Amino acid sequence: MQFRSTQSNKSLVSFKDAVLHCLPPEGGLYVPASMMDMRQLFLYMDSNTAYPELVATVAPVLLQGELNPFSASRVAESAFNFEPELKQLDERFSILNLYNGPTGIFKDFGIAFLAAVMEELLKNSGRTMVLSASRTDTGVSMARAFYRRQHITSVMLYPSGPIRGIDPATFASNGGNIIPIQIKGTFDDCQRLVMETINDRPFAERYSITTANAINVGRLLPQVFYYLFAFVKIKKYLKGDLLFSVPSGNFGNLIAGLYAWKFGMPVNGFIAAMNANNAIGDFILGKEFKPRPLIATNSPALDVSLPSNYERLVSFYEEAPAVMRNMMFPAAIDDKITEEAMERVWKKYGILLDPHSGVAFAAAERFSASPAFSGHLVILATRHPAKEAELVVKTTGQCIDIPERLKSLRKKTDPIAIIEPQLAALEGAIASCY
Ligand SMILES: *Cc1c(COP(=O)(O)O)cnc(C)c1O
């Protein structure tokens, strides 16, 4: 499969180029250039298929000519020592737990695969510097995934404030390949600097710079795998429609679901579950989209005013407007309804959800209450409930044991350097640590 820019379909590039250069020279973001029909593959997989096995089966078909089955197995085995988990609650609902990775957040799935596949793609030649804007959880996820990967250095830009959960033994200053740099500024400054560096083409070329942020299509593509995993787990029981309810902020997760559909997964729709920050819902419904000021909520990963995947969403609508209008259902769930949903899920099913997953659950309940609906809804649980222990106690009365792996995320570390939020300062730092 080849990749094209959201803004033009003139030049097609390989997966390797899309991953290692990450922003198309003509502007926009990379997206898969073609449909694919993998339905045949689904016949051979069922509820016994292990996750690495599914990945090793699907990835070489998607990336034919670039990732052979042996390489794909190696990537899958080295990326995934954790798996998604599908729990069927009743006729109507299942929950797809995506929080079993090292940081307890679904983003581990995309990041782990990206790091492993990059190493594989660079096996015979080349090297890369992965420059990413980081916060506590994604930073830890990246540091774990990239540590000791051959031919790769991971530079992580942190905003002002404490840096937690990463291990100094993995830093370049101690013989590793991880370089945390603190930017005197906000997370937005970090993101802007990543874009500016990559758009400084001669510089990015010289130091072979790419990113592990979600603009890299190599992080989105592997998120397709867990949708397929959910599908093959439940296909035997399915009667009627199948929908996924996805807690959506930057819309990477939901876009990956759309790719899964594009690659042949039989699915009837996606609920874009949002909190009070839901202006993009207007766009989904075909109205004009006007970003609104942000409101702080109890599901902060969904507090986004302009999704970074907006361009990818627009390009889906341009390709197939009618299909999209019938497949995407925005839902706005406020904090109170989220908390009530968390309580209800506990009482009814004995399951604890974090608030992001609670938003998706409430949205699914609302959708399924429509008399026209008959079918099954899979709710994506994107964050371990232990990460929101206080709200879980408040809504359900339950104390959660915090797993060991999540406890270590709290430990503070110093960055290797602290710099001004300017491109020149960052480029200087990169040149000196190359
Ligand atoms: C990042 C994140 C989301 C939103 O995912 P997008 O791909 O940005 O839409 C949802 N839930 C949690 C817990 C997250 O960390």
Short mmCIF file of C-alpha atoms and ligand atoms in Angstrom, two decimals:
data_model
loop_
_atom_site.label_atom_id
_atom_site.label_comp_id
_atom_site.label_asym_id
_atom_site.label_seq_id
_atom_site.Cartn_x
_atom_site.Cartn_y
_atom_site.Cartn_z
CA MET A 1 0.00 0.00 0.00
CA GLN A 2 1.13 3.49 -0.78
CA PHE A 3 0.47 6.77 0.94
CA ARG A 4 -0.55 10.18 -0.32
CA SER A 5 -0.99 13.65 1.09
CA THR A 6 -4.43 14.75 2.26
CA GLN A 7 -3.93 17.73 -0.05
CA SER A 8 -2.95 16.03 -3.27
CA ASN A 9 -2.88 12.60 -4.80
CA LYS A 10 -0.12 13.32 -7.24
CA SER A 11 2.82 11.77 -5.49
CA LEU A 12 2.58 8.42 -3.79
CA VAL A 13 5.17 7.28 -1.29
CA SER A 14 6.03 4.01 0.42
CA PHE A 15 5.21 3.32 4.08
CA LYS A 16 8.89 3.71 4.91
CA ASP A 17 9.00 7.18 3.37
CA ALA A 18 5.73 8.21 4.99
CA VAL A 19 7.00 7.08 8.40
CA LEU A 20 10.50 8.51 8.13
CA HIS A 21 9.51 11.85 6.58
CA CYS A 22 6.07 12.12 8.11
CA LEU A 23 5.02 15.44 6.51
CA PRO A 24 4.41 15.43 2.73
CA PRO A 25 6.44 18.11 0.90
CA GLU A 26 3.25 19.38 -0.75
CA GLY A 27 1.61 19.98 2.66
CA GLY A 28 -1.13 18.07 4.49
CA LEU A 29 -0.73 14.74 6.26
CA TYR A 30 -0.13 11.27 4.90
CA VAL A 31 -3.09 8.91 4.46
CA PRO A 32 -3.39 5.47 2.83
CA ALA A 33 -3.83 6.00 -0.91
CA SER A 34 -6.04 3.02 -1.64
CA MET A 35 -8.78 0.79 -0.35
CA MET A 36 -7.91 -2.76 0.47
CA ASP A 37 -9.97 -5.87 0.86
CA MET A 38 -8.76 -8.01 3.69
CA ARG A 39 -12.06 -9.79 4.30
CA GLN A 40 -10.55 -13.13 3.32
CA LEU A 41 -8.02 -12.86 6.09
CA PHE A 42 -10.74 -12.44 8.71
CA LEU A 43 -12.06 -15.88 7.80
CA TYR A 44 -8.91 -17.48 9.15
CA MET A 45 -8.90 -15.63 12.43
CA ASP A 46 -11.20 -16.16 15.36
CA SER A 47 -11.54 -15.65 19.08
CA ASN A 48 -8.41 -17.77 19.69
CA THR A 49 -6.15 -15.60 17.59
CA ALA A 50 -3.52 -13.91 19.75
CA TYR A 51 -2.82 -10.24 19.15
CA PRO A 52 0.78 -10.56 17.88
CA GLU A 53 -0.45 -13.29 15.55
CA LEU A 54 -3.15 -11.04 14.14
CA VAL A 55 -0.66 -8.21 13.66
CA ALA A 56 1.84 -10.55 12.00
CA THR A 57 -0.88 -11.73 9.61
CA VAL A 58 -2.39 -8.38 8.71
CA ALA A 59 0.68 -6.11 8.58
CA PRO A 60 2.48 -7.88 5.70
CA VAL A 61 -0.70 -7.77 3.62
CA LEU A 62 -1.18 -4.06 4.29
CA LEU A 63 2.49 -3.32 3.72
CA GLN A 64 3.14 -5.72 0.89
CA GLY A 65 6.59 -5.34 -0.60
CA GLU A 66 7.86 -3.53 2.48
CA LEU A 67 7.27 -5.88 5.36
CA ASN A 68 7.58 -9.59 4.72
CA PRO A 69 5.88 -12.11 7.03
CA PHE A 70 9.12 -12.84 8.93
CA SER A 71 9.81 -9.18 9.58
CA ALA A 72 6.19 -8.65 10.56
CA SER A 73 6.33 -11.44 13.14
CA ARG A 74 9.50 -9.99 14.55
CA VAL A 75 7.91 -6.55 14.80
CA ALA A 76 4.72 -7.90 16.36
CA GLU A 77 6.59 -9.98 18.93
CA SER A 78 8.95 -7.20 19.91
CA ALA A 79 6.21 -4.53 20.09
CA PHE A 80 3.47 -6.40 21.89
CA ASN A 81 4.01 -8.03 25.22
CA PHE A 82 0.55 -6.68 26.05
CA GLU A 83 -2.78 -7.30 24.36
CA PRO A 84 -6.16 -5.68 24.01
CA GLU A 85 -8.92 -7.48 25.84
CA LEU A 86 -12.51 -7.80 24.65
CA LYS A 87 -15.19 -8.22 27.29
CA GLN A 88 -18.71 -8.89 26.16
CA LEU A 89 -21.13 -7.34 28.67
CA ASP A 90 -24.43 -8.44 27.16
CA GLU A 91 -26.26 -8.65 23.82
CA ARG A 92 -25.79 -4.95 23.24
CA PHE A 93 -22.40 -3.96 24.56
CA SER A 94 -18.80 -5.08 24.63
CA ILE A 95 -15.81 -3.24 26.01
CA LEU A 96 -12.48 -3.30 24.26
CA ASN A 97 -9.84 -2.68 26.92
CA LEU A 98 -6.87 -0.90 25.42
CA TYR A 99 -5.13 -0.05 28.66
CA ASN A 100 -2.90 -3.06 29.24
CA GLY A 101 0.26 -1.43 27.87
CA PRO A 102 3.14 0.04 29.90
CA THR A 103 1.44 3.38 30.59
CA GLY A 104 -2.16 2.20 30.85
CA ILE A 105 -3.29 4.24 27.84
CA PHE A 106 -4.31 3.06 24.37
CA LYS A 107 -1.60 5.20 22.77
CA ASP A 108 0.88 2.48 23.81
CA PHE A 109 -0.42 0.36 20.92
CA GLY A 110 0.47 2.82 18.17
CA ILE A 111 3.75 3.92 19.70
CA ALA A 112 5.01 0.38 20.40
CA PHE A 113 4.38 -0.73 16.83
CA LEU A 114 5.85 2.43 15.33
CA ALA A 115 9.12 1.98 17.23
CA ALA A 116 9.43 -1.69 16.33
CA VAL A 117 8.57 -1.22 12.67
CA MET A 118 10.97 1.74 12.33
CA GLU A 119 13.81 -0.41 13.60
CA GLU A 120 12.86 -3.10 11.08
CA LEU A 121 12.63 -0.62 8.19
CA LEU A 122 16.06 0.78 9.07
CA LYS A 123 17.64 -2.64 9.38
CA ASN A 124 19.76 -2.47 6.26
CA SER A 125 20.49 1.21 6.00
CA GLY A 126 19.90 4.61 7.47
CA ARG A 127 19.13 6.00 10.85
CA THR A 128 16.55 8.38 12.23
CA MET A 129 16.01 10.90 14.99
CA VAL A 130 12.48 10.81 16.31
CA LEU A 131 11.48 14.24 17.63
CA SER A 132 8.24 14.29 19.59
CA ALA A 133 6.23 16.58 21.82
CA SER A 134 5.73 14.65 25.05
CA ARG A 135 3.71 14.65 28.22
CA THR A 136 3.94 12.26 31.13
CA ASP A 137 2.19 9.26 29.61
CA THR A 138 3.12 9.53 25.95
CA GLY A 139 6.67 10.40 27.02
CA VAL A 140 6.96 7.21 29.05
CA SER A 141 5.36 5.23 26.24
CA MET A 142 7.88 6.60 23.75
CA ALA A 143 10.89 6.18 26.02
CA ARG A 144 9.97 2.52 26.60
CA ALA A 145 9.19 1.79 22.97
CA PHE A 146 12.30 3.42 21.49
CA TYR A 147 14.86 2.43 24.11
CA ARG A 148 17.62 0.35 22.55
CA ARG A 149 16.08 0.39 19.10
CA GLN A 150 18.95 0.21 16.63
CA HIS A 151 19.67 3.27 14.45
CA ILE A 152 17.11 5.39 16.31
CA THR A 153 17.47 8.29 18.73
CA SER A 154 14.36 9.60 20.44
CA VAL A 155 14.32 13.29 21.35
CA MET A 156 11.36 14.17 23.55
CA LEU A 157 10.28 17.76 24.09
CA TYR A 158 8.60 18.42 27.41
CA PRO A 159 6.80 21.59 28.46
CA SER A 160 7.72 23.37 31.70
CA GLY A 161 6.85 21.41 34.81
CA PRO A 162 7.91 18.10 36.31
CA ILE A 163 9.01 15.27 34.02
CA ARG A 164 7.92 11.90 35.29
CA GLY A 165 8.28 8.20 34.73
CA ILE A 166 11.28 7.99 32.41
CA ASP A 167 14.44 6.17 33.47
CA PRO A 168 17.74 8.12 33.36
CA ALA A 169 19.58 4.87 32.62
CA THR A 170 18.00 5.02 29.13
CA PHE A 171 19.25 8.55 28.38
CA ALA A 172 21.89 9.25 25.73
CA SER A 173 24.05 10.81 28.47
CA ASN A 174 24.18 7.35 30.06
CA GLY A 175 24.79 5.37 26.91
CA GLY A 176 21.13 4.99 25.87
CA ASN A 177 19.26 6.62 22.99
CA ILE A 178 16.63 8.70 24.80
CA ILE A 179 17.03 12.48 25.01
CA PRO A 180 14.47 14.43 27.07
CA ILE A 181 14.69 18.19 26.51
CA GLN A 182 12.61 20.67 28.41
CA ILE A 183 11.20 23.63 26.49
CA LYS A 184 10.55 26.77 28.52
CA GLY A 185 6.96 26.92 27.43
CA THR A 186 3.75 24.96 26.97
CA PHE A 187 2.90 21.67 25.28
CA ASP A 188 1.69 23.71 22.29
CA ASP A 189 5.18 25.24 22.03
CA CYS A 190 6.60 21.70 21.94
CA GLN A 191 4.22 20.69 19.17
CA ARG A 192 4.92 23.83 17.19
CA LEU A 193 8.68 23.24 17.47
CA VAL A 194 8.31 19.68 16.19
CA MET A 195 6.41 20.95 13.14
CA GLU A 196 8.85 23.81 12.53
CA THR A 197 11.86 21.49 12.72
CA ILE A 198 10.36 18.99 10.29
CA ASN A 199 9.31 21.78 7.97
CA ASP A 200 12.88 23.09 7.96
CA ARG A 201 13.48 20.54 5.22
CA PRO A 202 17.27 20.87 4.78
CA PHE A 203 17.78 20.53 8.53
CA ALA A 204 15.33 17.64 8.91
CA GLU A 205 16.99 15.90 5.96
CA ARG A 206 20.46 16.39 7.37
CA TYR A 207 19.58 14.84 10.73
CA SER A 208 16.97 12.40 9.36
CA ILE A 209 14.26 13.78 11.61
CA THR A 210 10.76 12.41 11.94
CA THR A 211 8.24 12.28 14.80
CA ALA A 212 6.33 9.76 16.88
CA ASN A 213 3.46 12.20 17.39
CA ALA A 214 0.11 11.24 15.91
CA ILE A 215 0.73 13.18 12.70
CA ASN A 216 2.94 10.19 11.79
CA VAL A 217 0.74 7.77 9.87
CA GLY A 218 2.95 4.97 11.23
CA ARG A 219 1.29 5.49 14.58
CA LEU A 220 -2.25 5.51 13.24
CA LEU A 221 -1.99 2.49 11.01
CA PRO A 222 -1.29 0.01 13.84
CA GLN A 223 -4.38 1.24 15.66
CA VAL A 224 -6.32 -0.55 12.92
CA PHE A 225 -5.18 -3.86 14.36
CA TYR A 226 -7.18 -3.64 17.57
CA TYR A 227 -10.41 -2.89 15.71
CA LEU A 228 -9.81 -6.04 13.67
CA PHE A 229 -8.98 -7.91 16.86
CA ALA A 230 -12.34 -6.87 18.37
CA PHE A 231 -14.12 -7.85 15.20
CA VAL A 232 -12.63 -11.34 14.94
CA LYS A 233 -13.35 -11.93 18.64
CA ILE A 234 -17.06 -11.21 18.31
CA LYS A 235 -17.90 -11.93 14.68
CA LYS A 236 -19.41 -15.29 15.60
CA TYR A 237 -22.02 -13.68 17.83
CA LEU A 238 -22.88 -10.71 15.68
CA LYS A 239 -26.45 -10.19 14.60
CA GLY A 240 -27.46 -6.87 13.12
CA ASP A 241 -25.27 -3.80 13.02
CA LEU A 242 -21.83 -3.36 14.54
CA LEU A 243 -20.72 0.03 15.82
CA PHE A 244 -17.72 1.28 17.77
CA SER A 245 -17.93 4.06 20.33
CA VAL A 246 -14.63 5.93 20.44
CA PRO A 247 -13.65 8.61 22.98
CA SER A 248 -12.36 11.23 20.57
CA GLY A 249 -10.00 14.18 21.05
CA ASN A 250 -7.55 14.47 18.18
CA PHE A 251 -9.50 11.80 16.27
CA GLY A 252 -6.55 9.49 15.62
CA ASN A 253 -8.32 6.56 17.21
CA LEU A 254 -11.48 7.11 15.24
CA ILE A 255 -9.60 7.63 11.96
CA ALA A 256 -7.90 4.26 12.53
CA GLY A 257 -11.39 2.74 12.78
CA LEU A 258 -12.24 4.31 9.44
CA TYR A 259 -9.08 2.78 7.97
CA ALA A 260 -10.17 -0.60 9.32
CA TRP A 261 -13.44 -0.13 7.44
CA LYS A 262 -11.52 0.96 4.35
CA PHE A 263 -9.50 -2.25 4.57
CA GLY A 264 -12.60 -4.42 4.58
CA MET A 265 -13.78 -4.74 8.19
CA PRO A 266 -17.58 -5.01 8.15
CA VAL A 267 -18.76 -2.19 10.39
CA ASN A 268 -21.83 0.03 10.29
CA GLY A 269 -20.58 3.08 12.03
CA PHE A 270 -18.55 4.93 14.62
CA ILE A 271 -19.74 7.08 17.46
CA ALA A 272 -17.42 10.05 17.93
CA ALA A 273 -17.82 10.31 21.70
CA MET A 274 -16.85 13.77 22.91
CA ASN A 275 -17.19 15.75 26.09
CA ALA A 276 -18.22 19.43 26.33
CA ASN A 277 -15.53 20.21 23.73
CA ASN A 278 -17.49 18.98 20.76
CA ALA A 279 -17.43 21.74 18.15
CA ILE A 280 -16.12 19.30 15.54
CA GLY A 281 -19.46 17.49 15.81
CA ASP A 282 -20.92 20.24 13.61
CA PHE A 283 -18.47 19.37 10.87
CA ILE A 284 -19.36 15.68 11.17
CA LEU A 285 -23.02 16.57 10.71
CA GLY A 286 -22.25 18.59 7.61
CA LYS A 287 -22.52 22.01 9.21
CA GLU A 288 -19.89 24.68 9.38
CA PHE A 289 -17.13 24.00 11.90
CA LYS A 290 -16.06 26.84 14.15
CA PRO A 291 -13.50 25.95 16.82
CA ARG A 292 -14.64 27.10 20.28
CA PRO A 293 -12.61 28.00 23.36
CA LEU A 294 -11.72 24.99 25.49
CA ILE A 295 -13.62 23.98 28.59
CA ALA A 296 -11.83 21.94 31.28
CA THR A 297 -13.58 18.60 31.86
CA ASN A 298 -13.03 15.36 33.76
CA SER A 299 -11.80 13.70 30.55
CA PRO A 300 -8.90 16.02 29.70
CA ALA A 301 -7.49 13.96 26.81
CA LEU A 302 -10.67 14.88 24.95
CA ASP A 303 -10.27 18.60 25.61
CA VAL A 304 -9.26 19.52 22.08
CA SER A 305 -10.60 22.43 20.07
CA LEU A 306 -9.08 21.69 16.65
CA PRO A 307 -8.23 17.99 16.24
CA SER A 308 -4.73 17.40 14.85
CA ASN A 309 -6.29 14.85 12.49
CA TYR A 310 -8.81 17.33 11.12
CA GLU A 311 -7.22 17.14 7.66
CA ARG A 312 -7.51 13.39 7.62
CA LEU A 313 -11.16 13.59 8.62
CA VAL A 314 -11.85 16.14 5.89
CA SER A 315 -10.16 13.92 3.33
CA PHE A 316 -12.42 10.99 4.26
CA TYR A 317 -15.45 13.22 3.75
CA GLU A 318 -14.13 14.40 0.40
CA GLU A 319 -13.62 10.84 -0.79
CA ALA A 320 -17.00 9.50 0.27
CA PRO A 321 -19.31 12.19 1.64
CA ALA A 322 -22.50 10.14 1.59
CA VAL A 323 -20.91 7.11 3.25
CA MET A 324 -19.36 9.26 5.92
CA ARG A 325 -22.64 10.95 6.77
CA ASN A 326 -24.13 7.54 7.38
CA MET A 327 -21.23 6.20 9.38
CA MET A 328 -20.19 8.88 11.82
CA PHE A 329 -22.30 9.84 14.77
CA PRO A 330 -21.10 12.63 17.03
CA ALA A 331 -22.16 12.56 20.69
CA ALA A 332 -21.60 15.19 23.37
CA ILE A 333 -21.42 13.87 26.93
CA ASP A 334 -20.93 16.26 29.83
CA ASP A 335 -19.09 15.54 33.08
CA LYS A 336 -22.22 14.69 35.04
CA ILE A 337 -23.48 12.16 32.51
CA THR A 338 -19.99 10.67 32.33
CA GLU A 339 -19.90 10.15 36.09
CA GLU A 340 -23.38 8.65 36.10
CA ALA A 341 -22.30 6.26 33.35
CA MET A 342 -19.23 5.22 35.38
CA GLU A 343 -21.49 4.45 38.31
CA ARG A 344 -24.02 2.55 36.19
CA VAL A 345 -21.39 0.38 34.49
CA TRP A 346 -20.08 -0.60 37.90
CA LYS A 347 -23.51 -1.39 39.32
CA LYS A 348 -24.77 -3.23 36.28
CA TYR A 349 -21.69 -5.07 35.07
CA GLY A 350 -19.16 -4.85 37.90
CA ILE A 351 -16.71 -3.02 35.65
CA LEU A 352 -14.71 0.09 36.46
CA LEU A 353 -14.18 2.64 33.72
CA ASP A 354 -12.07 5.75 33.62
CA PRO A 355 -13.92 8.95 32.57
CA HIS A 356 -12.69 8.91 28.94
CA SER A 357 -14.10 5.43 28.54
CA GLY A 358 -17.14 6.61 30.51
CA VAL A 359 -17.80 9.24 27.83
CA ALA A 360 -17.75 6.49 25.19
CA PHE A 361 -20.01 4.27 27.26
CA ALA A 362 -22.58 7.01 27.83
CA ALA A 363 -22.54 7.82 24.12
CA ALA A 364 -23.09 4.15 23.25
CA GLU A 365 -25.98 3.87 25.69
CA ARG A 366 -27.61 6.92 24.21
CA PHE A 367 -27.20 5.57 20.68
CA SER A 368 -28.56 2.16 21.54
CA ALA A 369 -31.65 3.69 23.15
CA SER A 370 -32.89 4.73 19.72
CA PRO A 371 -35.76 2.42 18.73
CA ALA A 372 -34.26 2.07 15.26
CA PHE A 373 -31.11 0.44 16.62
CA SER A 374 -30.57 -3.27 16.74
CA GLY A 375 -27.07 -4.58 16.88
CA HIS A 376 -23.91 -4.51 18.93
CA LEU A 377 -21.76 -1.68 20.22
CA VAL A 378 -18.09 -1.98 21.13
CA ILE A 379 -16.90 0.67 23.56
CA LEU A 380 -13.21 1.52 23.46
CA ALA A 381 -11.75 1.84 26.97
CA THR A 382 -8.71 4.04 26.42
CA ARG A 383 -7.30 4.51 29.91
CA HIS A 384 -6.80 2.31 32.95
CA PRO A 385 -9.34 3.18 35.66
CA ALA A 386 -6.56 3.18 38.27
CA LYS A 387 -5.22 6.33 36.62
CA GLU A 388 -8.38 8.12 37.73
CA ALA A 389 -8.65 6.43 41.10
CA GLU A 390 -10.22 9.43 42.85
CA LEU A 391 -13.06 9.84 40.40
CA VAL A 392 -13.61 6.10 40.42
CA VAL A 393 -14.01 6.15 44.21
CA LYS A 394 -16.32 9.13 43.99
CA THR A 395 -18.59 7.55 41.37
CA THR A 396 -18.54 3.90 42.43
CA GLY A 397 -17.25 3.81 46.00
CA GLN A 398 -14.56 1.38 44.85
CA CYS A 399 -10.88 1.70 45.73
CA ILE A 400 -8.64 0.37 42.97
CA ASP A 401 -5.25 -1.24 43.41
CA ILE A 402 -2.80 0.65 41.29
CA PRO A 403 -0.76 -1.85 39.25
CA GLU A 404 3.02 -1.73 39.87
CA ARG A 405 3.76 -0.68 36.31
CA LEU A 406 1.59 2.40 36.72
CA LYS A 407 3.05 3.36 40.09
CA SER A 408 6.51 3.85 38.59
CA LEU A 409 5.11 6.51 36.28
CA ARG A 410 5.07 9.05 39.10
CA LYS A 411 8.83 9.25 39.66
CA LYS A 412 10.42 12.60 38.77
CA THR A 413 13.44 12.96 36.48
CA ASP A 414 15.58 15.85 35.24
CA PRO A 415 15.82 16.62 31.51
CA ILE A 416 19.16 16.47 29.68
CA ALA A 417 18.79 20.12 28.61
CA ILE A 418 16.45 23.06 29.17
CA ILE A 419 16.06 25.48 26.27
CA GLU A 420 14.12 28.50 25.06
CA PRO A 421 10.99 27.81 22.98
CA GLN A 422 12.70 28.81 19.74
CA LEU A 423 13.59 26.83 16.65
CA ALA A 424 17.20 28.03 16.65
CA ALA A 425 17.68 26.86 20.24
CA LEU A 426 16.22 23.45 19.47
CA GLU A 427 18.22 22.99 16.29
CA GLY A 428 21.36 23.91 18.20
CA ALA A 429 20.56 21.30 20.83
CA ILE A 430 19.85 18.65 18.19
CA ALA A 431 23.09 19.39 16.34
CA SER A 432 25.09 19.10 19.54
CA CYS A 433 23.63 15.76 20.57
CA TYR A 434 23.74 14.14 17.14
C1 LIG B 1 -5.45 10.52 23.58
C2 LIG B 1 -6.60 9.98 24.31
C3 LIG B 1 -7.89 9.95 23.75
C4 LIG B 1 -8.21 10.59 22.44
O1 LIG B 1 -7.71 9.89 21.35
P1 LIG B 1 -7.59 10.60 19.96
O2 LIG B 1 -6.95 9.61 19.07
O3 LIG B 1 -6.76 11.84 20.18
O4 LIG B 1 -8.97 10.97 19.53
C5 LIG B 1 -8.89 9.32 24.44
N1 LIG B 1 -8.68 8.79 25.66
C6 LIG B 1 -7.48 8.84 26.24
C7 LIG B 1 -7.32 8.26 27.59
C8 LIG B 1 -6.40 9.42 25.61
O5 LIG B 1 -5.21 9.47 26.21
#
